[in-house]
C-alpha cells in the first residue's frame, strides 16, 4: 500500500492530534514505578534487598556465619552437608551456595543494594564480592557498526552470559519482526549518544534499531532523508500491527528488524525493566492513519498484563507509535524539540519523539524467557522511525511487579 498526498492528515481529527502531542499525564502511563532494580546480569543498582542480609525481605535479615552455616543474631541453625539443599533453591554448598538458610542467596542470584541498611551491597550471588555483579564497563568500546548480537545485549547492560545455573544471556540474535533470522546492516547501531542532547541511560552505549538507517547526520552512511529502504516486505508477529483505537490500521509491514534475547532471570528476581524512546517522521502528517510505524517488546512466555505478548504501551493499551500517549517531544509539545536536534529528525523532515520511558514486567526467579525488540514501517516503506533501547535491569527488591510503561522523570 502506498500513501498519497499529505492531505491524509485530515484523517486525524483535532482531538487525536492533540493526544499525540499531549502530556503523558493525560493519555499515557501506569501507576507505580519500574523500581530501581538490583544490579544484575547487566543492570544498574537499586532496590531494597530481598535476601538474608541486612535490609532483606524473605530471609528475615539473617546474617550467616560462613564457616558454621548458623544464623547469627539469635537465629536458628540451618547447617547442611555439601550436597544438601536445605533452602530448596536448587543450589548446594558444593554448587557454591554460601547461605543454605536463604533461597534468595546462591550463585544464581543477583547482588542487591540494601537501601535501608545505609546503601550496603549484599553478596547474594556468593562470589565474595558484594555488588560484584553490577554491570560496569562492558559496553565502553563497542563500535557503532558492530553487528555481534551479544554486543547489542551488552549495549543495553546485559553483560553476563548465562553459564551453568547462573543468570544472564543464553542467546542473542538479530531477527525480523516475526523472529526469522536476519543479518542486519545500517538499520541497527550501537550509539554513544543520539545527537547532542540525548544520552545513554546506563553504561556508555545504547542500542538503536530503525525502519530506516540507525544513524544521525554526523554518522556515515546516513539516510539523508526521512525515508530509506532496508529489509523490504516483512511478516508481522501474530496480533500485529496493533491498531490504535479510533484510527485506521494496516496489515502490511516493511523494513522490519529486531534483536531477540533469550535470558535466564536471577533466582531472586521478581521482575525486570528497561528504558526506551521512539522517534518517527510519521509525526505530524500521518498521525492516526494506517501508516503509523510501531515498536514492540514481545515476550515469550507472555507475562500477565501483556498485549499480544507486547509489554510496551500506554495506559489505554495504545502501542508505541506516533499515537502513544507519551509522544511529547516536538515543536510546540510539552517537552519541546531540543532532543530532536542533531538526530536527523530535526533536519530531514519535521518529526517528533517520545520522552525516555521505562517498561517493567514480572518474572519468576530462575525463569528462562525471550524478549524480542522489533520495529517496522506500517503500510509502506516511507517516513522511517527509530527506537533507542538501554539500561536493562533486574528487579530483585520483592513486591508485586505489574506490566507497565511510565515516563522517566527529568532531573531538576
mmCIF file of C-alpha atoms in Angstrom:
data_model
loop_
_atom_site.group_PDB
_atom_site.id
_atom_site.type_symbol
_atom_site.label_atom_id
_atom_site.label_comp_id
_atom_site.label_asym_id
_atom_site.label_seq_id
_atom_site.Cartn_x
_atom_site.Cartn_y
_atom_site.Cartn_z
ATOM 1 C CA UNK A 1 0.000 0.000 0.000
ATOM 2 C CA UNK A 2 1.346 3.459 -0.904
ATOM 3 C CA UNK A 3 0.364 6.659 0.804
ATOM 4 C CA UNK A 4 -0.988 9.588 -1.143
ATOM 5 C CA UNK A 5 -0.861 13.316 -0.609
ATOM 6 C CA UNK A 6 -0.216 14.868 2.768
ATOM 7 C CA UNK A 7 -3.891 15.655 2.874
ATOM 8 C CA UNK A 8 -4.338 12.349 4.736
ATOM 9 C CA UNK A 9 -3.684 14.426 7.815
ATOM 10 C CA UNK A 10 -7.387 15.096 7.635
ATOM 11 C CA UNK A 11 -7.988 11.512 8.788
ATOM 12 C CA UNK A 12 -6.761 12.569 12.175
ATOM 13 C CA UNK A 13 -9.307 14.632 13.989
ATOM 14 C CA UNK A 14 -8.020 17.526 16.026
ATOM 15 C CA UNK A 15 -8.529 15.631 19.260
ATOM 16 C CA UNK A 16 -6.366 12.714 18.131
ATOM 17 C CA UNK A 17 -3.599 15.057 17.027
ATOM 18 C CA UNK A 18 -3.702 16.752 20.392
ATOM 19 C CA UNK A 19 -3.474 13.395 22.147
ATOM 20 C CA UNK A 20 -0.336 12.520 20.220
ATOM 21 C CA UNK A 21 1.313 15.697 21.451
ATOM 22 C CA UNK A 22 -0.211 15.869 24.895
ATOM 23 C CA UNK A 23 1.309 15.441 28.283
ATOM 24 C CA UNK A 24 1.721 11.816 29.316
ATOM 25 C CA UNK A 25 -0.249 12.564 32.441
ATOM 26 C CA UNK A 26 -3.322 12.528 30.264
ATOM 27 C CA UNK A 27 -3.286 9.650 27.793
ATOM 28 C CA UNK A 28 -0.393 7.567 28.988
ATOM 29 C CA UNK A 29 1.186 5.954 31.973
ATOM 30 C CA UNK A 30 0.643 3.288 34.554
ATOM 31 C CA UNK A 31 0.539 3.782 38.276
ATOM 32 C CA UNK A 32 3.615 2.662 40.137
ATOM 33 C CA UNK A 33 7.295 2.763 39.393
ATOM 34 C CA UNK A 34 9.518 0.440 37.457
ATOM 35 C CA UNK A 35 11.574 0.265 40.598
ATOM 36 C CA UNK A 36 15.303 0.567 40.860
ATOM 37 C CA UNK A 37 16.239 -2.991 40.180
ATOM 38 C CA UNK A 38 19.249 -4.700 41.591
ATOM 39 C CA UNK A 39 22.363 -4.794 39.500
ATOM 40 C CA UNK A 40 22.236 -7.919 37.518
ATOM 41 C CA UNK A 41 23.460 -9.895 34.657
ATOM 42 C CA UNK A 42 23.764 -6.443 33.412
ATOM 43 C CA UNK A 43 21.907 -3.650 35.131
ATOM 44 C CA UNK A 44 22.496 -0.834 37.499
ATOM 45 C CA UNK A 45 21.943 -0.890 41.165
ATOM 46 C CA UNK A 46 18.846 -0.268 43.150
ATOM 47 C CA UNK A 47 16.061 -1.506 45.291
ATOM 48 C CA UNK A 48 15.622 -2.745 48.796
ATOM 49 C CA UNK A 49 17.003 -6.178 49.497
ATOM 50 C CA UNK A 50 15.276 -9.483 49.088
ATOM 51 C CA UNK A 51 17.847 -11.712 50.714
ATOM 52 C CA UNK A 52 19.185 -12.823 54.034
ATOM 53 C CA UNK A 53 21.352 -9.762 54.539
ATOM 54 C CA UNK A 54 20.563 -6.556 56.425
ATOM 55 C CA UNK A 55 17.527 -4.953 54.855
ATOM 56 C CA UNK A 56 16.459 -8.264 53.342
ATOM 57 C CA UNK A 57 12.907 -9.419 52.998
ATOM 58 C CA UNK A 58 12.257 -13.107 52.596
ATOM 59 C CA UNK A 59 15.299 -14.200 54.563
ATOM 60 C CA UNK A 60 14.320 -12.142 57.574
ATOM 61 C CA UNK A 61 17.537 -10.144 57.516
ATOM 62 C CA UNK A 62 19.623 -13.067 58.793
ATOM 63 C CA UNK A 63 23.391 -12.750 58.631
ATOM 64 C CA UNK A 64 25.085 -16.101 58.237
ATOM 65 C CA UNK A 65 28.455 -17.089 59.631
ATOM 66 C CA UNK A 66 30.045 -18.535 56.524
ATOM 67 C CA UNK A 67 32.085 -21.077 58.455
ATOM 68 C CA UNK A 68 29.304 -22.564 60.591
ATOM 69 C CA UNK A 69 26.216 -22.010 58.415
ATOM 70 C CA UNK A 70 24.473 -20.873 61.595
ATOM 71 C CA UNK A 71 22.182 -17.879 61.680
ATOM 72 C CA UNK A 72 23.763 -15.004 63.564
ATOM 73 C CA UNK A 73 21.891 -12.681 65.893
ATOM 74 C CA UNK A 74 19.932 -15.370 67.704
ATOM 75 C CA UNK A 75 18.604 -17.183 64.616
ATOM 76 C CA UNK A 76 18.392 -20.946 64.398
ATOM 77 C CA UNK A 77 20.988 -23.158 62.751
ATOM 78 C CA UNK A 78 20.451 -24.490 59.254
ATOM 79 C CA UNK A 79 23.734 -26.335 58.956
ATOM 80 C CA UNK A 80 23.792 -28.544 55.873
ATOM 81 C CA UNK A 81 26.096 -31.021 54.241
ATOM 82 C CA UNK A 82 27.962 -30.419 50.978
ATOM 83 C CA UNK A 83 25.201 -31.913 48.814
ATOM 84 C CA UNK A 84 22.151 -30.886 50.865
ATOM 85 C CA UNK A 85 19.804 -28.136 49.743
ATOM 86 C CA UNK A 86 18.061 -27.030 52.930
ATOM 87 C CA UNK A 87 16.503 -23.873 51.441
ATOM 88 C CA UNK A 88 15.458 -25.742 48.281
ATOM 89 C CA UNK A 89 16.828 -23.096 45.917
ATOM 90 C CA UNK A 90 18.463 -25.651 43.626
ATOM 91 C CA UNK A 91 21.978 -24.985 44.951
ATOM 92 C CA UNK A 92 24.102 -26.863 47.480
ATOM 93 C CA UNK A 93 27.346 -25.916 49.217
ATOM 94 C CA UNK A 94 29.065 -27.988 46.568
ATOM 95 C CA UNK A 95 27.410 -25.744 43.964
ATOM 96 C CA UNK A 96 28.722 -22.663 45.765
ATOM 97 C CA UNK A 97 25.691 -21.777 47.914
ATOM 98 C CA UNK A 98 27.092 -19.618 50.723
ATOM 99 C CA UNK A 99 23.827 -19.477 52.693
ATOM 100 C CA UNK A 100 21.682 -22.590 52.711
ATOM 101 C CA UNK A 101 19.204 -20.814 55.018
ATOM 102 C CA UNK A 102 18.030 -18.348 52.374
ATOM 103 C CA UNK A 103 16.687 -19.277 48.906
ATOM 104 C CA UNK A 104 17.476 -15.742 47.725
ATOM 105 C CA UNK A 105 21.206 -16.269 48.240
ATOM 106 C CA UNK A 106 23.037 -18.590 45.834
ATOM 107 C CA UNK A 107 25.265 -18.422 42.724
ATOM 108 C CA UNK A 108 22.157 -17.964 40.561
ATOM 109 C CA UNK A 109 21.055 -14.801 42.373
ATOM 110 C CA UNK A 110 21.911 -11.177 41.774
ATOM 111 C CA UNK A 111 23.523 -8.820 44.271
ATOM 112 C CA UNK A 112 21.127 -6.343 45.868
ATOM 113 C CA UNK A 113 21.688 -2.800 47.117
ATOM 114 C CA UNK A 114 20.071 -2.665 50.561
ATOM 115 C CA UNK A 115 18.894 0.930 50.767
ATOM 116 C CA UNK A 116 17.511 0.529 54.295
ATOM 117 C CA UNK A 117 20.919 -0.562 55.557
ATOM 118 C CA UNK A 118 22.843 2.567 54.643
ATOM 119 C CA UNK A 119 23.155 1.614 50.994
ATOM 120 C CA UNK A 120 25.248 -1.510 51.591
ATOM 121 C CA UNK A 121 25.624 -4.056 48.825
ATOM 122 C CA UNK A 122 24.790 -7.672 49.548
ATOM 123 C CA UNK A 123 26.592 -10.697 48.182
ATOM 124 C CA UNK A 124 23.518 -12.640 47.122
ATOM 125 C CA UNK A 125 25.430 -14.366 44.306
ATOM 126 C CA UNK A 126 28.036 -15.791 46.714
ATOM 127 C CA UNK A 127 31.074 -14.628 44.719
ATOM 128 C CA UNK A 128 32.655 -12.951 47.751
ATOM 129 C CA UNK A 129 32.305 -9.520 46.146
ATOM 130 C CA UNK A 130 29.281 -7.553 47.392
ATOM 131 C CA UNK A 131 27.888 -5.703 44.415
ATOM 132 C CA UNK A 132 30.219 -7.616 42.142
ATOM 133 C CA UNK A 133 27.531 -8.384 39.579
ATOM 134 C CA UNK A 134 26.849 -4.730 38.919
ATOM 135 C CA UNK A 135 27.376 -4.154 35.206
ATOM 136 C CA UNK A 136 30.246 -1.752 34.647
ATOM 137 C CA UNK A 137 32.295 -1.172 31.572
ATOM 138 C CA UNK A 138 31.018 -3.969 29.356
ATOM 139 C CA UNK A 139 29.888 -1.637 26.548
ATOM 140 C CA UNK A 140 32.606 1.029 26.746
ATOM 141 C CA UNK A 141 34.338 0.250 23.455
ATOM 142 C CA UNK A 142 31.619 -1.250 21.231
ATOM 143 C CA UNK A 143 31.615 0.413 17.805
ATOM 144 C CA UNK A 144 28.643 1.992 16.052
ATOM 145 C CA UNK A 145 28.573 -0.647 13.300
ATOM 146 C CA UNK A 146 29.336 -3.686 15.487
ATOM 147 C CA UNK A 147 26.917 -6.424 14.370
ATOM 148 C CA UNK A 148 27.604 -9.011 17.086
ATOM 149 C CA UNK A 149 24.181 -9.515 18.733
ATOM 150 C CA UNK A 150 25.861 -10.329 22.057
ATOM 151 C CA UNK A 151 27.430 -6.870 21.952
ATOM 152 C CA UNK A 152 23.973 -5.425 21.289
ATOM 153 C CA UNK A 153 22.892 -7.127 24.528
ATOM 154 C CA UNK A 154 25.874 -5.551 26.298
ATOM 155 C CA UNK A 155 24.864 -2.137 24.956
ATOM 156 C CA UNK A 156 21.654 -2.404 27.000
ATOM 157 C CA UNK A 157 23.602 -3.548 30.112
ATOM 158 C CA UNK A 158 23.013 -7.295 29.758
ATOM 159 C CA UNK A 159 26.661 -8.106 30.325
ATOM 160 C CA UNK A 160 26.630 -11.566 31.846
ATOM 161 C CA UNK A 161 26.438 -14.757 29.787
ATOM 162 C CA UNK A 162 24.329 -17.468 31.408
ATOM 163 C CA UNK A 163 26.591 -20.395 32.261
ATOM 164 C CA UNK A 164 25.562 -23.461 34.257
ATOM 165 C CA UNK A 165 22.816 -22.259 36.608
ATOM 166 C CA UNK A 166 23.929 -18.636 36.543
ATOM 167 C CA UNK A 167 21.636 -15.916 35.142
ATOM 168 C CA UNK A 168 22.248 -13.828 32.067
ATOM 169 C CA UNK A 169 22.074 -14.017 28.296
ATOM 170 C CA UNK A 170 21.595 -17.532 26.946
ATOM 171 C CA UNK A 171 21.334 -16.489 23.303
ATOM 172 C CA UNK A 172 21.269 -13.264 21.277
ATOM 173 C CA UNK A 173 20.354 -12.998 17.601
ATOM 174 C CA UNK A 174 19.268 -10.483 15.002
ATOM 175 C CA UNK A 175 15.829 -11.234 13.597
ATOM 176 C CA UNK A 176 12.989 -9.913 11.514
ATOM 177 C CA UNK A 177 9.772 -8.924 13.306
ATOM 178 C CA UNK A 178 8.407 -12.490 13.135
ATOM 179 C CA UNK A 179 11.589 -13.980 14.620
ATOM 180 C CA UNK A 180 13.116 -15.162 11.325
ATOM 181 C CA UNK A 181 16.924 -14.993 11.260
ATOM 182 C CA UNK A 182 18.404 -11.820 9.802
ATOM 183 C CA UNK A 183 21.805 -10.323 9.046
ATOM 184 C CA UNK A 184 21.407 -6.562 9.549
ATOM 185 C CA UNK A 185 23.281 -3.554 8.253
ATOM 186 C CA UNK A 186 22.749 0.140 8.924
ATOM 187 C CA UNK A 187 19.253 -0.483 10.303
ATOM 188 C CA UNK A 188 20.942 -1.205 13.667
ATOM 189 C CA UNK A 189 23.597 0.745 15.542
ATOM 190 C CA UNK A 190 25.376 0.932 18.896
ATOM 191 C CA UNK A 191 25.143 4.588 19.867
ATOM 192 C CA UNK A 192 27.236 6.556 22.413
ATOM 193 C CA UNK A 193 24.505 9.227 22.248
ATOM 194 C CA UNK A 194 21.784 10.324 19.833
ATOM 195 C CA UNK A 195 22.528 13.887 18.872
ATOM 196 C CA UNK A 196 23.992 16.289 21.451
ATOM 197 C CA UNK A 197 21.051 16.185 23.884
ATOM 198 C CA UNK A 198 20.065 12.505 24.144
ATOM 199 C CA UNK A 199 22.370 10.457 26.333
ATOM 200 C CA UNK A 200 22.648 6.857 27.454
ATOM 201 C CA UNK A 201 20.646 5.706 30.468
ATOM 202 C CA UNK A 202 23.180 3.098 31.614
ATOM 203 C CA UNK A 203 26.778 2.245 30.741
ATOM 204 C CA UNK A 204 28.403 4.039 27.804
ATOM 205 C CA UNK A 205 26.356 2.789 24.832
ATOM 206 C CA UNK A 206 22.738 2.127 23.838
ATOM 207 C CA UNK A 207 21.102 0.117 21.071
ATOM 208 C CA UNK A 208 19.316 1.797 18.161
ATOM 209 C CA UNK A 209 17.091 -0.075 15.697
ATOM 210 C CA UNK A 210 15.364 1.590 12.778
ATOM 211 C CA UNK A 211 12.943 1.043 9.914
ATOM 212 C CA UNK A 212 15.434 3.225 8.014
ATOM 213 C CA UNK A 213 19.069 3.887 8.963
ATOM 214 C CA UNK A 214 20.010 3.877 12.653
ATOM 215 C CA UNK A 215 22.357 6.794 12.083
ATOM 216 C CA UNK A 216 22.462 10.530 12.789
ATOM 217 C CA UNK A 217 23.593 13.104 10.191
ATOM 218 C CA UNK A 218 27.176 13.048 11.526
ATOM 219 C CA UNK A 219 27.440 9.257 11.132
ATOM 220 C CA UNK A 220 28.083 7.587 7.792
ATOM 221 C CA UNK A 221 26.422 6.210 5.884
ATOM 222 C CA UNK A 222 23.277 8.036 6.959
ATOM 223 C CA UNK A 223 19.890 8.166 5.280
ATOM 224 C CA UNK A 224 19.962 11.862 4.400
ATOM 225 C CA UNK A 225 16.169 11.963 4.190
ATOM 226 C CA UNK A 226 13.069 10.825 6.032
ATOM 227 C CA UNK A 227 12.827 7.546 4.097
ATOM 228 C CA UNK A 228 15.380 4.813 3.343
ATOM 229 C CA UNK A 229 14.540 1.272 2.287
ATOM 230 C CA UNK A 230 16.246 -1.607 4.112
ATOM 231 C CA UNK A 231 14.767 -5.094 4.594
ATOM 232 C CA UNK A 232 11.658 -4.863 2.378
ATOM 233 C CA UNK A 233 8.311 -6.554 2.986
ATOM 234 C CA UNK A 234 8.124 -8.398 6.292
ATOM 235 C CA UNK A 235 5.852 -10.741 8.213
ATOM 236 C CA UNK A 236 4.251 -9.287 11.331
ATOM 237 C CA UNK A 237 4.027 -11.252 14.585
ATOM 238 C CA UNK A 238 0.582 -12.617 15.422
ATOM 239 C CA UNK A 239 -1.709 -9.798 16.550
ATOM 240 C CA UNK A 240 0.322 -7.056 14.857
ATOM 241 C CA UNK A 241 0.432 -4.378 13.614
ATOM 242 C CA UNK A 242 -1.761 -3.457 16.555
ATOM 243 C CA UNK A 243 -4.239 -0.705 15.739
ATOM 244 C CA UNK A 244 -4.731 2.386 17.851
ATOM 245 C CA UNK A 245 -8.341 2.760 18.949
ATOM 246 C CA UNK A 246 -10.228 5.079 16.605
ATOM 247 C CA UNK A 247 -7.522 5.081 13.916
ATOM 248 C CA UNK A 248 -7.395 3.078 10.665
ATOM 249 C CA UNK A 249 -4.976 0.164 10.547
ATOM 250 C CA UNK A 250 -2.994 -1.852 8.025
ATOM 251 C CA UNK A 251 -1.664 -5.415 7.887
ATOM 252 C CA UNK A 252 1.450 -4.779 5.784
ATOM 253 C CA UNK A 253 4.816 -4.220 7.422
ATOM 254 C CA UNK A 254 8.133 -3.267 5.811
ATOM 255 C CA UNK A 255 11.761 -2.665 6.744
ATOM 256 C CA UNK A 256 11.391 -4.639 9.978
ATOM 257 C CA UNK A 257 14.321 -5.541 12.206
ATOM 258 C CA UNK A 258 14.735 -6.808 15.741
ATOM 259 C CA UNK A 259 17.024 -8.137 18.453
ATOM 260 C CA UNK A 260 15.853 -11.311 20.187
ATOM 261 C CA UNK A 261 17.373 -12.263 23.532
ATOM 262 C CA UNK A 262 16.918 -15.493 25.430
ATOM 263 C CA UNK A 263 17.525 -14.752 29.109
ATOM 264 C CA UNK A 264 17.679 -16.579 32.413
ATOM 265 C CA UNK A 265 16.485 -14.466 35.324
ATOM 266 C CA UNK A 266 18.356 -14.422 38.638
ATOM 267 C CA UNK A 267 16.822 -16.724 41.250
ATOM 268 C CA UNK A 268 15.908 -13.746 43.448
ATOM 269 C CA UNK A 269 14.434 -11.611 40.650
ATOM 270 C CA UNK A 270 10.765 -10.656 40.659
ATOM 271 C CA UNK A 271 10.882 -8.567 37.505
ATOM 272 C CA UNK A 272 12.940 -6.517 35.094
ATOM 273 C CA UNK A 273 12.858 -3.118 33.432
ATOM 274 C CA UNK A 274 14.454 -1.311 30.502
ATOM 275 C CA UNK A 275 14.429 2.185 29.058
ATOM 276 C CA UNK A 276 13.485 3.178 25.516
ATOM 277 C CA UNK A 277 12.321 6.043 23.362
ATOM 278 C CA UNK A 278 10.728 6.202 19.916
ATOM 279 C CA UNK A 279 11.406 8.714 17.118
ATOM 280 C CA UNK A 280 9.262 8.965 13.985
ATOM 281 C CA UNK A 281 8.996 11.005 10.805
ATOM 282 C CA UNK A 282 5.323 9.970 10.753
ATOM 283 C CA UNK A 283 4.659 12.949 13.040
ATOM 284 C CA UNK A 284 2.761 15.184 12.419
ATOM 285 C CA UNK A 285 1.479 14.474 8.884
ATOM 286 C CA UNK A 286 0.497 10.862 9.440
ATOM 287 C CA UNK A 287 -0.868 10.804 12.988
ATOM 288 C CA UNK A 288 -3.851 8.451 13.341
ATOM 289 C CA UNK A 289 -3.517 6.979 9.844
ATOM 290 C CA UNK A 290 -2.842 3.464 8.582
ATOM 291 C CA UNK A 291 0.881 4.240 8.193
ATOM 292 C CA UNK A 292 1.882 4.527 11.849
ATOM 293 C CA UNK A 293 5.169 2.673 12.401
ATOM 294 C CA UNK A 294 5.471 0.545 15.508
ATOM 295 C CA UNK A 295 7.988 -0.547 18.158
ATOM 296 C CA UNK A 296 7.331 -3.588 20.355
ATOM 297 C CA UNK A 297 8.993 -5.652 23.066
ATOM 298 C CA UNK A 298 7.498 -9.114 22.552
ATOM 299 C CA UNK A 299 7.949 -11.505 25.499
ATOM 300 C CA UNK A 300 7.554 -15.289 25.480
ATOM 301 C CA UNK A 301 6.099 -16.654 27.672
ATOM 302 C CA UNK A 302 3.971 -13.533 27.862
ATOM 303 C CA UNK A 303 3.534 -12.104 31.372
ATOM 304 C CA UNK A 304 0.107 -11.318 32.734
ATOM 305 C CA UNK A 305 -0.890 -7.866 31.525
ATOM 306 C CA UNK A 306 0.928 -8.037 28.182
ATOM 307 C CA UNK A 307 -0.925 -7.142 24.970
ATOM 308 C CA UNK A 308 -0.429 -9.914 22.402
ATOM 309 C CA UNK A 309 2.840 -10.569 24.242
ATOM 310 C CA UNK A 310 3.953 -6.933 23.893
ATOM 311 C CA UNK A 311 4.848 -5.110 27.121
ATOM 312 C CA UNK A 312 5.289 -1.554 25.744
ATOM 313 C CA UNK A 313 2.100 0.534 25.608
ATOM 314 C CA UNK A 314 0.381 3.398 27.377
ATOM 315 C CA UNK A 315 -2.475 3.319 29.894
ATOM 316 C CA UNK A 316 -5.034 2.992 27.104
ATOM 317 C CA UNK A 317 -3.167 -0.003 25.649
ATOM 318 C CA UNK A 318 -2.074 2.140 22.692
ATOM 319 C CA UNK A 319 1.014 0.565 21.093
ATOM 320 C CA UNK A 320 4.211 2.576 20.645
ATOM 321 C CA UNK A 321 3.510 4.673 17.534
ATOM 322 C CA UNK A 322 3.011 8.402 16.971
ATOM 323 C CA UNK A 323 -0.357 7.905 18.697
ATOM 324 C CA UNK A 324 1.068 6.724 22.025
ATOM 325 C CA UNK A 325 0.292 8.954 24.997
ATOM 326 C CA UNK A 326 3.984 9.648 25.655
ATOM 327 C CA UNK A 327 4.706 11.305 22.305
ATOM 328 C CA UNK A 328 5.779 14.605 23.866
ATOM 329 C CA UNK A 329 8.924 15.735 22.020
ATOM 330 C CA UNK A 330 8.238 18.051 19.073
ATOM 331 C CA UNK A 331 7.965 21.718 18.207
ATOM 332 C CA UNK A 332 5.195 23.033 20.436
ATOM 333 C CA UNK A 333 4.960 19.842 22.532
ATOM 334 C CA UNK A 334 5.296 19.806 26.352
ATOM 335 C CA UNK A 335 8.913 18.587 26.244
ATOM 336 C CA UNK A 336 9.978 20.868 23.402
ATOM 337 C CA UNK A 337 12.197 19.869 20.499
ATOM 338 C CA UNK A 338 15.748 20.070 21.885
ATOM 339 C CA UNK A 339 16.034 16.268 21.980
ATOM 340 C CA UNK A 340 15.430 16.161 18.220
ATOM 341 C CA UNK A 341 18.469 18.350 17.486
ATOM 342 C CA UNK A 342 21.283 16.600 15.663
ATOM 343 C CA UNK A 343 19.324 13.369 15.258
ATOM 344 C CA UNK A 344 18.115 13.861 11.681
ATOM 345 C CA UNK A 345 14.577 14.054 12.990
ATOM 346 C CA UNK A 346 15.091 17.814 13.071
ATOM 347 C CA UNK A 347 16.595 18.409 9.612
ATOM 348 C CA UNK A 348 15.396 15.649 7.278
ATOM 349 C CA UNK A 349 11.742 16.481 7.995
ATOM 350 C CA UNK A 350 9.524 17.778 10.770
ATOM 351 C CA UNK A 351 9.257 14.936 13.254
ATOM 352 C CA UNK A 352 8.696 14.018 16.887
ATOM 353 C CA UNK A 353 9.543 11.523 19.594
ATOM 354 C CA UNK A 354 8.593 10.154 22.968
ATOM 355 C CA UNK A 355 10.415 11.095 26.123
ATOM 356 C CA UNK A 356 12.601 8.428 27.751
ATOM 357 C CA UNK A 357 10.272 5.702 29.020
ATOM 358 C CA UNK A 358 10.717 2.738 31.346
ATOM 359 C CA UNK A 359 8.853 -0.514 30.857
ATOM 360 C CA UNK A 360 8.727 -3.141 33.600
ATOM 361 C CA UNK A 361 7.366 -6.676 33.708
ATOM 362 C CA UNK A 362 7.242 -9.532 36.232
ATOM 363 C CA UNK A 363 9.404 -12.643 36.050
ATOM 364 C CA UNK A 364 9.833 -15.747 38.176
ATOM 365 C CA UNK A 365 13.193 -16.322 39.774
ATOM 366 C CA UNK A 366 15.345 -18.508 37.534
ATOM 367 C CA UNK A 367 12.833 -18.340 34.661
ATOM 368 C CA UNK A 368 14.061 -18.592 31.074
ATOM 369 C CA UNK A 369 12.254 -16.366 28.573
ATOM 370 C CA UNK A 370 12.773 -14.482 25.329
ATOM 371 C CA UNK A 371 12.268 -10.806 24.623
ATOM 372 C CA UNK A 372 12.209 -9.521 21.047
ATOM 373 C CA UNK A 373 12.722 -5.808 20.478
ATOM 374 C CA UNK A 374 11.384 -5.019 16.985
ATOM 375 C CA UNK A 375 10.457 -2.040 14.824
ATOM 376 C CA UNK A 376 8.854 -1.694 11.393
ATOM 377 C CA UNK A 377 7.232 0.626 8.851
ATOM 378 C CA UNK A 378 3.477 0.054 8.597
ATOM 379 C CA UNK A 379 1.685 0.241 5.239
ATOM 380 C CA UNK A 380 4.730 1.188 3.125
ATOM 381 C CA UNK A 381 8.484 1.857 3.377
ATOM 382 C CA UNK A 382 8.310 5.639 3.779
ATOM 383 C CA UNK A 383 8.665 8.032 6.743
ATOM 384 C CA UNK A 384 11.007 5.956 8.914
ATOM 385 C CA UNK A 385 11.138 5.506 12.681
ATOM 386 C CA UNK A 386 13.918 4.684 15.164
ATOM 387 C CA UNK A 387 13.894 3.218 18.679
ATOM 388 C CA UNK A 388 16.616 3.621 21.316
ATOM 389 C CA UNK A 389 16.880 0.866 23.960
ATOM 390 C CA UNK A 390 19.064 0.945 27.077
ATOM 391 C CA UNK A 391 19.536 0.206 30.781
ATOM 392 C CA UNK A 392 18.046 -3.280 31.207
ATOM 393 C CA UNK A 393 17.805 -4.019 34.946
ATOM 394 C CA UNK A 394 16.713 -6.975 37.007
ATOM 395 C CA UNK A 395 14.333 -6.049 39.834
ATOM 396 C CA UNK A 396 15.108 -8.005 42.989
ATOM 397 C CA UNK A 397 13.514 -5.921 45.712
ATOM 398 C CA UNK A 398 10.439 -8.062 46.279
ATOM 399 C CA UNK A 399 6.850 -6.969 45.923
ATOM 400 C CA UNK A 400 4.452 -7.401 43.025
ATOM 401 C CA UNK A 401 5.566 -6.224 39.599
ATOM 402 C CA UNK A 402 2.901 -5.246 37.068
ATOM 403 C CA UNK A 403 3.462 -4.744 33.357
ATOM 404 C CA UNK A 404 3.563 -1.029 32.648
ATOM 405 C CA UNK A 405 5.311 1.815 30.844
ATOM 406 C CA UNK A 406 5.995 5.166 32.517
ATOM 407 C CA UNK A 407 7.990 8.296 31.644
ATOM 408 C CA UNK A 408 11.369 8.682 33.316
ATOM 409 C CA UNK A 409 11.332 11.874 35.400
ATOM 410 C CA UNK A 410 13.641 14.565 34.072
ATOM 411 C CA UNK A 411 16.256 15.532 36.704
ATOM 412 C CA UNK A 412 15.804 19.071 38.002
#
